[in-house]
N, C-alpha and C. Protein backbone atom coordinates (compact mmCIF):
# COMPACT_ATOMS: atom_id res chain seq x y z
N UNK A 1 82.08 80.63 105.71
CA UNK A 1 80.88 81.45 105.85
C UNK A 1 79.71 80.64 106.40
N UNK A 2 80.22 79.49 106.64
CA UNK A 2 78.93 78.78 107.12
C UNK A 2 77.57 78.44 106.43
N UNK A 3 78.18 77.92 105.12
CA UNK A 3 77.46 77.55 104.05
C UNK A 3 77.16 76.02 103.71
N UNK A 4 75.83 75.84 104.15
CA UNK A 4 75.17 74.33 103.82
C UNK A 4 75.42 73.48 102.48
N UNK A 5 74.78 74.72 101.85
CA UNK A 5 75.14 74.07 100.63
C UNK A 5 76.40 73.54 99.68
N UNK A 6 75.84 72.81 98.49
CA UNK A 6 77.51 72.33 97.63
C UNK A 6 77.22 74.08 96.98
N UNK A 7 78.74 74.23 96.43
CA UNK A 7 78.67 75.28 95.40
C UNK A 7 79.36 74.62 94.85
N UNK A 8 78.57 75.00 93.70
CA UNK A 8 79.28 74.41 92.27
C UNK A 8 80.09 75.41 91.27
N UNK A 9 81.28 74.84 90.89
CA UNK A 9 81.76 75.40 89.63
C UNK A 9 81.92 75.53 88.42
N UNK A 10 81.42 76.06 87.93
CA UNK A 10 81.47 76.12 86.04
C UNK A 10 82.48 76.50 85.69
N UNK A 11 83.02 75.50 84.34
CA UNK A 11 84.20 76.64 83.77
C UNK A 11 83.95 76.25 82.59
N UNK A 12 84.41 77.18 81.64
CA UNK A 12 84.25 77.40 80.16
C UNK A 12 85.93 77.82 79.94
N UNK A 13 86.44 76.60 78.73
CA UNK A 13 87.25 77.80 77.68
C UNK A 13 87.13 79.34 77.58
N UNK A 14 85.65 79.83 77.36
CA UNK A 14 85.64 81.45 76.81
C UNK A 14 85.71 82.25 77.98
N UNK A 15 85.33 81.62 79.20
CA UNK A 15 84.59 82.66 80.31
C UNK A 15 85.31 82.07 81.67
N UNK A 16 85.59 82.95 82.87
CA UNK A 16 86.59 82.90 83.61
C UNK A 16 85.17 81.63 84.38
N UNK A 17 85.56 81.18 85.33
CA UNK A 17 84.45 80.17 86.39
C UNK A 17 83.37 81.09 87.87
N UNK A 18 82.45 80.25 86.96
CA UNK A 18 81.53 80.79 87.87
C UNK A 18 80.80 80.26 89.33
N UNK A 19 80.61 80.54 90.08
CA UNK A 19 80.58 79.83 91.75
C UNK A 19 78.19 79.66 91.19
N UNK A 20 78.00 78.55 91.58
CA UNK A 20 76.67 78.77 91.92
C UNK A 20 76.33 78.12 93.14
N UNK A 21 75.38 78.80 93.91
CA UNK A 21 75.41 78.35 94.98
C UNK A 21 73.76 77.84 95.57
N UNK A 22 73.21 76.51 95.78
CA UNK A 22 72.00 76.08 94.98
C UNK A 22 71.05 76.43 95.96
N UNK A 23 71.31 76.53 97.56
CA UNK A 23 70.36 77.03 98.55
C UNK A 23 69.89 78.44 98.49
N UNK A 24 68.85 78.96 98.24
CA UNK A 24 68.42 80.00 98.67
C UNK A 24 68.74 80.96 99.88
N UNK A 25 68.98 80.54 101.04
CA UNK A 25 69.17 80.67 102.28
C UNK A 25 70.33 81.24 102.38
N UNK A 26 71.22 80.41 101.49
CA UNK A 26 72.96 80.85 101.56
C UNK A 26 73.19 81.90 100.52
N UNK A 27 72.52 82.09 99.83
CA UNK A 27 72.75 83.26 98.80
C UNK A 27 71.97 84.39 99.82
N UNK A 28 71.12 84.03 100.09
CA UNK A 28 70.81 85.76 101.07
C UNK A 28 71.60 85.41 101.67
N UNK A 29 72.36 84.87 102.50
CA UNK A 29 73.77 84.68 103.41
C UNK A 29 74.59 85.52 103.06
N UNK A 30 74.98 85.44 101.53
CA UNK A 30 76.30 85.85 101.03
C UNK A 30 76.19 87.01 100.50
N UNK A 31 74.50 87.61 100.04
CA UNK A 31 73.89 89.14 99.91
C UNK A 31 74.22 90.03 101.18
N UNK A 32 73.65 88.96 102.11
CA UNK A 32 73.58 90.20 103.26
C UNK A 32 75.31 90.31 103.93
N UNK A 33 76.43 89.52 103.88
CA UNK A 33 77.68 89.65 104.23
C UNK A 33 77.88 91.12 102.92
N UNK A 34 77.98 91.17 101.50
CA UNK A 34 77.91 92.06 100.51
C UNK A 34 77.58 93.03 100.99
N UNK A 35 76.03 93.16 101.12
CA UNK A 35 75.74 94.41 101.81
C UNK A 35 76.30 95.62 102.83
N UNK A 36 76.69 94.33 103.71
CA UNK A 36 77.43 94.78 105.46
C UNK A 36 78.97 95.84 104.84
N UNK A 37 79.00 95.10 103.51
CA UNK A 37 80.19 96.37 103.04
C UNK A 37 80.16 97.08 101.87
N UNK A 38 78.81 97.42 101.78
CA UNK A 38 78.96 98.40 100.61
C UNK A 38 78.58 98.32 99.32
N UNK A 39 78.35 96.77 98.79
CA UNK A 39 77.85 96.32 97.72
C UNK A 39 76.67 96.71 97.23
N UNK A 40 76.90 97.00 95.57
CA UNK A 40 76.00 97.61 95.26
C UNK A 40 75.64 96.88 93.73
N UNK A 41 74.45 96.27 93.37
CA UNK A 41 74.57 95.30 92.29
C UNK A 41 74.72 96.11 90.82
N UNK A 42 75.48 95.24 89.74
CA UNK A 42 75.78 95.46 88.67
C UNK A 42 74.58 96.49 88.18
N UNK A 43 74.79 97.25 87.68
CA UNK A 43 73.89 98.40 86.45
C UNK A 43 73.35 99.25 87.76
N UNK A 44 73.79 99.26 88.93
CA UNK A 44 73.32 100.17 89.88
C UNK A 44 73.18 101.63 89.24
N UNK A 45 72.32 102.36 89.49
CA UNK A 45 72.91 103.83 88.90
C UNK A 45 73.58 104.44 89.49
N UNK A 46 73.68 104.00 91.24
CA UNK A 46 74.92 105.07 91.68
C UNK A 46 75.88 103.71 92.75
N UNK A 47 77.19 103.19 92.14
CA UNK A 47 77.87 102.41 92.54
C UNK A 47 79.31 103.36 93.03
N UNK A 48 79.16 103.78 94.25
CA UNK A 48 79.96 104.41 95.05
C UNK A 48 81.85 103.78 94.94
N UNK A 49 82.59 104.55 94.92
CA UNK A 49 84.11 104.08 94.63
C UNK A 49 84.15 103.46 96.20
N UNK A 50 84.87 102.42 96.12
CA UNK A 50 84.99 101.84 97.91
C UNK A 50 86.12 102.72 98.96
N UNK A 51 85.75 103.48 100.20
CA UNK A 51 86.18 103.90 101.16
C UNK A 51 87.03 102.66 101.73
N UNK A 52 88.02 102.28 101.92
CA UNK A 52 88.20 101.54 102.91
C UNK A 52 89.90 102.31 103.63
N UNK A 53 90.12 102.06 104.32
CA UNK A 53 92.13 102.94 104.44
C UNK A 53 93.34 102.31 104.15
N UNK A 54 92.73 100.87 103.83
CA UNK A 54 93.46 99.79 103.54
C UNK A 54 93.67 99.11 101.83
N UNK A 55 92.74 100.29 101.25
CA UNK A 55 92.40 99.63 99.90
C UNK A 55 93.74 100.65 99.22
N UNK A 56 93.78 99.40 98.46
CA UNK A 56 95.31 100.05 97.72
C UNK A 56 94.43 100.21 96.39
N UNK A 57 94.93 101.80 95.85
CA UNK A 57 94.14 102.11 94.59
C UNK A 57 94.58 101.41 93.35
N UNK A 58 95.94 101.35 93.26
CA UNK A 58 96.15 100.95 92.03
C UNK A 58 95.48 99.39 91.49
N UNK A 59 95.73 98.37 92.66
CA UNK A 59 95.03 97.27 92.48
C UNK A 59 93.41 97.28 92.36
N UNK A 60 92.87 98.38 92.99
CA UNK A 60 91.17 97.74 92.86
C UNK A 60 91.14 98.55 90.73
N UNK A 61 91.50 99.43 91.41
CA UNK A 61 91.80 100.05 89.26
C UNK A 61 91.68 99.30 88.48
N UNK A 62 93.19 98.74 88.74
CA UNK A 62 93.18 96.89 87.63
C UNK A 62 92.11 96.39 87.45
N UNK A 63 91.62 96.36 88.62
CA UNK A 63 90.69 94.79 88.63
C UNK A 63 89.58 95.45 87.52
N UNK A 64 89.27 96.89 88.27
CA UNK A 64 87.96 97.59 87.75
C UNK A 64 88.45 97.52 85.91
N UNK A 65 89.12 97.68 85.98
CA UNK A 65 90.09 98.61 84.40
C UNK A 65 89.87 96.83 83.45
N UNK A 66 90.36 95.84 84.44
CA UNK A 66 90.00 94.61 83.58
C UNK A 66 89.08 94.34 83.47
N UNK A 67 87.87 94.88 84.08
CA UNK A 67 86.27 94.70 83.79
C UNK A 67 85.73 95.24 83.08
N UNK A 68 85.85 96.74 83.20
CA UNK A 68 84.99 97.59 82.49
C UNK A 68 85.85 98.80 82.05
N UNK A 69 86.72 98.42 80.75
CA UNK A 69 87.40 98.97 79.86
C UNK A 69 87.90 98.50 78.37
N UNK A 70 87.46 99.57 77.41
CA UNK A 70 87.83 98.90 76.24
C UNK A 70 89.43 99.49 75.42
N UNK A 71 90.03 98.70 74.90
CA UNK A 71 91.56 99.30 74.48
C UNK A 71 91.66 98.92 73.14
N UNK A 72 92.09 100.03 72.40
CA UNK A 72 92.29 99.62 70.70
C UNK A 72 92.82 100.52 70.34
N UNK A 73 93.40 100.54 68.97
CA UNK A 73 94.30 101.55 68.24
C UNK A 73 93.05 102.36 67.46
N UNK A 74 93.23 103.82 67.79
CA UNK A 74 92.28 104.50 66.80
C UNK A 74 92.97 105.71 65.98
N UNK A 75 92.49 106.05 64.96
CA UNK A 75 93.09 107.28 64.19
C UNK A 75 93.21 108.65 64.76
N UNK A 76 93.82 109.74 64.87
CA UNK A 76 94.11 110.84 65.28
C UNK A 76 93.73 111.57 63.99
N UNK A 77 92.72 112.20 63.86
CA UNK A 77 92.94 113.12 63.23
C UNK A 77 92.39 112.83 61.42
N UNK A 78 93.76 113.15 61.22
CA UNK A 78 93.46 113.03 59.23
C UNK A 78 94.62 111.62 59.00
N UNK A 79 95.80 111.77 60.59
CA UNK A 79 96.55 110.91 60.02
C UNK A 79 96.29 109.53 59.87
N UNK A 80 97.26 108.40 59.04
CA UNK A 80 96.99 107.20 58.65
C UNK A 80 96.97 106.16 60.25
N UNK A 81 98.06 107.01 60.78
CA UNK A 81 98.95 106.21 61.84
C UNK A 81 97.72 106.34 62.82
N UNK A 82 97.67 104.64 63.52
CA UNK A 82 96.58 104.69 64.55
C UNK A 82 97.27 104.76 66.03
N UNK A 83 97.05 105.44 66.77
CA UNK A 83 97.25 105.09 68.35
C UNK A 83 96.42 104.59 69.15
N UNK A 84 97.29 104.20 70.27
CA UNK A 84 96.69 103.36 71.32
C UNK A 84 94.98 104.43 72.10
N UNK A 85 94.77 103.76 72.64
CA UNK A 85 93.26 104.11 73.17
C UNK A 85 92.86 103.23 74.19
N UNK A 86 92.62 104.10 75.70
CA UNK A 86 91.75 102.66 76.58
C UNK A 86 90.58 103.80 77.05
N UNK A 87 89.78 103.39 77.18
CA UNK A 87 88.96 103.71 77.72
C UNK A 87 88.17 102.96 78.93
N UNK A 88 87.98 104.18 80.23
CA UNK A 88 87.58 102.66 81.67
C UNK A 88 85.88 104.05 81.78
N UNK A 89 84.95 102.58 82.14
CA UNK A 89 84.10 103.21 81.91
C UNK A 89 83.15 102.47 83.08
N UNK A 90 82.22 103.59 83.92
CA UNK A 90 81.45 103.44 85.11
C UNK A 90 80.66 104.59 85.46
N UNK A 91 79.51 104.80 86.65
CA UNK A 91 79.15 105.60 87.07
C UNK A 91 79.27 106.83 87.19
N UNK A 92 78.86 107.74 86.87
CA UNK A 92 79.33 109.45 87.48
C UNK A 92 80.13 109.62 88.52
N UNK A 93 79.60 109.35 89.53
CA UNK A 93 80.24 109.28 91.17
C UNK A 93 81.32 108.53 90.98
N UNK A 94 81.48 107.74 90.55
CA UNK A 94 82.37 106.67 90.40
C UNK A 94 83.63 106.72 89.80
N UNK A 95 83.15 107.14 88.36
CA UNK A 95 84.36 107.61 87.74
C UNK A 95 85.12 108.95 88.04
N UNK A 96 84.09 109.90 88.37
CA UNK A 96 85.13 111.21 89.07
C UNK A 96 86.16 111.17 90.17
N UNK A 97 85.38 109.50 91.14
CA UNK A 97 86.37 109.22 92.56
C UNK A 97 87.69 108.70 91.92
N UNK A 98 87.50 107.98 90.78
CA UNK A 98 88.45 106.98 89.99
C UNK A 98 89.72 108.00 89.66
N UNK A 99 89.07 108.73 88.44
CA UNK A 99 89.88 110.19 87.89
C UNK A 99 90.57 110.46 88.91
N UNK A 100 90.22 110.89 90.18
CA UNK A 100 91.17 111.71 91.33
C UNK A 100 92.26 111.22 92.14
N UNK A 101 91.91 109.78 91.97
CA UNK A 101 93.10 108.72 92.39
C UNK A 101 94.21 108.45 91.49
N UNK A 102 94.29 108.38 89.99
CA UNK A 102 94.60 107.98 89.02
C UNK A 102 95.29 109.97 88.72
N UNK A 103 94.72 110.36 88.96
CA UNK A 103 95.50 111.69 88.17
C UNK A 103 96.86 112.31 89.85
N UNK A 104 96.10 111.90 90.75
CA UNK A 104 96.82 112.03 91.72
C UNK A 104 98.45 110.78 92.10
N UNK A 105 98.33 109.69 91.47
CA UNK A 105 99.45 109.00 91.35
C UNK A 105 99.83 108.85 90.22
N UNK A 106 99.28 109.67 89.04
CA UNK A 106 100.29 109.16 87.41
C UNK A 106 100.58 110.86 87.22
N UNK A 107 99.79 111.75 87.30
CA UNK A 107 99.51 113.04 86.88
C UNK A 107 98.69 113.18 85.05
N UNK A 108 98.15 112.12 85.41
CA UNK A 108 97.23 112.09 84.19
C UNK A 108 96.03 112.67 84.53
N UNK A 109 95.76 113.84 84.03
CA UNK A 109 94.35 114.55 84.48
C UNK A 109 93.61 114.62 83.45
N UNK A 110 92.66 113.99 83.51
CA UNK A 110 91.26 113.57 82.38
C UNK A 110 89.51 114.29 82.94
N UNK A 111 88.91 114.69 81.87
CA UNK A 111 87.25 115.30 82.40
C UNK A 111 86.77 113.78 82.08
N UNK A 112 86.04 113.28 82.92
CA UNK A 112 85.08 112.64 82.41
C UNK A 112 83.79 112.45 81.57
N UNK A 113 84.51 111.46 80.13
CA UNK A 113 82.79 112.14 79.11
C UNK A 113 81.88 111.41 79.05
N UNK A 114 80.77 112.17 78.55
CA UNK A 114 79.40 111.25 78.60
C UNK A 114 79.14 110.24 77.47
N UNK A 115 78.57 109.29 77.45
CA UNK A 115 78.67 107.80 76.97
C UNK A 115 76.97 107.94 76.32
N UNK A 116 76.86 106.61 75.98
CA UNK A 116 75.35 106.95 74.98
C UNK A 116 74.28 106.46 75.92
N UNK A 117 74.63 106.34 77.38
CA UNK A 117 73.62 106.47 78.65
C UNK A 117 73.32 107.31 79.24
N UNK A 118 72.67 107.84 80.21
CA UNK A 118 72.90 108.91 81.13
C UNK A 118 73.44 108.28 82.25
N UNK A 119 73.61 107.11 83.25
CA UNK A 119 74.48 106.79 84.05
C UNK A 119 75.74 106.82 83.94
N UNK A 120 76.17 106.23 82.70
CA UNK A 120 78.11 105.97 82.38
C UNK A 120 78.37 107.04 81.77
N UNK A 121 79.78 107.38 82.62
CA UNK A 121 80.86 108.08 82.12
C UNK A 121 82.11 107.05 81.80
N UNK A 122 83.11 107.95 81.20
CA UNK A 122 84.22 107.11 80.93
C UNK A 122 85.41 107.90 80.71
N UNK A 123 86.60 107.44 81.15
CA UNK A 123 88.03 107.94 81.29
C UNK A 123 88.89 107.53 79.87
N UNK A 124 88.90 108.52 79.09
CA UNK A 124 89.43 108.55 77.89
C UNK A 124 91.27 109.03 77.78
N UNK A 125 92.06 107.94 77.37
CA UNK A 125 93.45 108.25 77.56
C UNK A 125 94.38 107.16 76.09
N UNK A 126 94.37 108.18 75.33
CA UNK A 126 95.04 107.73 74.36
C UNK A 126 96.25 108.42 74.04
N UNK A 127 97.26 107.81 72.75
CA UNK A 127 99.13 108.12 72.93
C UNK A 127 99.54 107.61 74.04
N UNK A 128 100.38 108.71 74.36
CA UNK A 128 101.46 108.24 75.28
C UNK A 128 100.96 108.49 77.29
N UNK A 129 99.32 108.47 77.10
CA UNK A 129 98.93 108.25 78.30
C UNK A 129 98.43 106.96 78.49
N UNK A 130 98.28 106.18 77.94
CA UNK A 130 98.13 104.61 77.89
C UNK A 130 99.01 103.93 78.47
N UNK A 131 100.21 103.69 77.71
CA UNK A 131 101.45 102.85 78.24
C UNK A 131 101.98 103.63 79.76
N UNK A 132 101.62 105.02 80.19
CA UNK A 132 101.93 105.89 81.43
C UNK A 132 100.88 104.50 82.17
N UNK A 133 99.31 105.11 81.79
CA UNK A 133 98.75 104.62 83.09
C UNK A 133 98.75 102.86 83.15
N UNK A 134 99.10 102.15 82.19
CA UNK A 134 99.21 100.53 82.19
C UNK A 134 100.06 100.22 83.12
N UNK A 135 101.18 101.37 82.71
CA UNK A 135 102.47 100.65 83.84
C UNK A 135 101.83 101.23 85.56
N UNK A 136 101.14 101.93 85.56
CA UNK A 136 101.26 102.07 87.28
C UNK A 136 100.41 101.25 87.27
N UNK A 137 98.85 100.42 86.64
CA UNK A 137 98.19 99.57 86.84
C UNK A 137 99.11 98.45 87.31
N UNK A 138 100.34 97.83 86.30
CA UNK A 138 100.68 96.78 86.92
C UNK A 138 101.90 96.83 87.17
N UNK A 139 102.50 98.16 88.01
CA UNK A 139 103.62 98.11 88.56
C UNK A 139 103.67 97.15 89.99
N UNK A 140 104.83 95.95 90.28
CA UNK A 140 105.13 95.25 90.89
C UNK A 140 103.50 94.07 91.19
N UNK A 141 102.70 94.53 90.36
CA UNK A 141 101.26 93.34 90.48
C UNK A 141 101.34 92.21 90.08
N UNK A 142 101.14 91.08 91.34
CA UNK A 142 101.12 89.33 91.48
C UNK A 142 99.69 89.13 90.84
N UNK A 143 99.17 89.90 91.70
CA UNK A 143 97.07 89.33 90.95
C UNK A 143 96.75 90.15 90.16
N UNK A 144 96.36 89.24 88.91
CA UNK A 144 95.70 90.71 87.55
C UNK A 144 95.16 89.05 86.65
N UNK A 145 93.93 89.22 86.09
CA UNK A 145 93.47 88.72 85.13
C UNK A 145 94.48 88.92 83.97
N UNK A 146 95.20 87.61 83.54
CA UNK A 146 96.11 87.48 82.46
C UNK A 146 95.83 88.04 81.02
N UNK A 147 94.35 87.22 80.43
CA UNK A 147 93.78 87.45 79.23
C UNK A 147 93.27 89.27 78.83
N UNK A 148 92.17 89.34 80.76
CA UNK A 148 92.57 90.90 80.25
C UNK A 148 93.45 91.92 80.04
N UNK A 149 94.89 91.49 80.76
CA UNK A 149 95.97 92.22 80.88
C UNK A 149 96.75 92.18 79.35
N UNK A 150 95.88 91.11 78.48
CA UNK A 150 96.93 91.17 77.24
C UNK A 150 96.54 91.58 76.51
N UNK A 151 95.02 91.84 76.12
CA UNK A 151 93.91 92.50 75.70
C UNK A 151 93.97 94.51 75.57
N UNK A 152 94.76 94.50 77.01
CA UNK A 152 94.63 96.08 77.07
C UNK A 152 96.00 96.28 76.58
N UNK A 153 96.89 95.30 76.89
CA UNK A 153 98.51 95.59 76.47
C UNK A 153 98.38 95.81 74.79
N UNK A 154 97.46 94.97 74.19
CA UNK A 154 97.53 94.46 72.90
C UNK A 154 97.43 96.22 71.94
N UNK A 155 96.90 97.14 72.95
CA UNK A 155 96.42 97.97 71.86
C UNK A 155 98.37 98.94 71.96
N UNK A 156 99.19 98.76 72.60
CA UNK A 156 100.64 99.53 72.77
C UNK A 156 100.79 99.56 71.13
C-alpha cells in the first residue's frame, strides 16, 4: 500500500493482534482505500451488508457470526433441560440482508428482534437450528477464528 511507516504489532494472550500504524498520513491512506469500498466505522447506525458478486456468504457470516454473536444453553420454558442458543446481532439493514442469505441457503427463516438499542437487531436460533446453521457456517471452511469457533460450538 505504499506505507512509510513501521506498523507495529501487539499481541496479548487474551486478545487476537493488533496492527498500529504510527504516521498519520498512512492511516488516512488506509481510511481512504476503506472508504473506496464501502467501509463503514464500528457503532455506525446504518452499516450496509457488502454487495460484492464475488463475496461468498457463508464465509463473510462466520467472520461476522465470530464477531458479533453470543451462544449459550438457555431454558425452554418450565423445563429443567437447557438448549443451545446463538444469537448474531447488528444493524436493521444489516441484519434483514443477513436473515435473507442465511434463510435462503439453510431454510432457517427468522424475524428479526429488537435489542435494548434502537440500532441493533438480532437473529435468534435456538434447538435444533443452531447445530443446522453452525454446520453451513463451517461447512468445508480453512479460515475461521479457532477460539471463536469453540465458543459458539461450546453451547451444542
Amino acid at each position: 500500500m505504499g506505507l512509510t511507516s513501521h506498523i507495529i504489532t501487539s499481541a496479548s494472550s487474551a486478545e487476537p493482534s493488533r496492527l498500529k500504524i504510527s504516521r498519520t498520513a498512512d492511516r488516512q491512506s488506509i481510511l481512504a482505500v476503506l472508504d473506496a469500498q464501502g467501509w463503514t466505522p464500528r457503532q455506525a447506525a446504518v452499516r450496509p451488508y457488502p454487495f460484492h458478486p464475488a463475496l461468498h456468504h457463508a464465509a463473510f457470516i462466520r467472520a461476522w457470526t465470530e464477531l458479533h454473536a453470543a451462544a449459550d444453553r438457555a431454558r425452554s420454558g418450565r423445563s429443567p433441560r437447557r438448549i443451545p442458543r446463538l444469537r448474531i446481532y447488528g444493524n436493521t439493514v444489516f441484519i434483514h440482508t443477513m436473515n435473507t442469505h442465511i434463510t435462503a441457503a439453510t431454510q432457517l427463516s427468522r424475524t428479526p428482534q429488537k435489542t435494548s438499542n434502537h440500532i441493533t437487531r438480532a437473529l435468534y436460533y435456538t434447538g435444533s437450528s443452531v447445530p443446522t446453521l453452525l454446520q453451513w457456517l463451517y461447512a468445508g471452511a480453512t479460515i475461521y477464528y479457532q477460539p471463536a469457533r469453540d465458543r459458539l460450538e461450546h453451547c451444542l
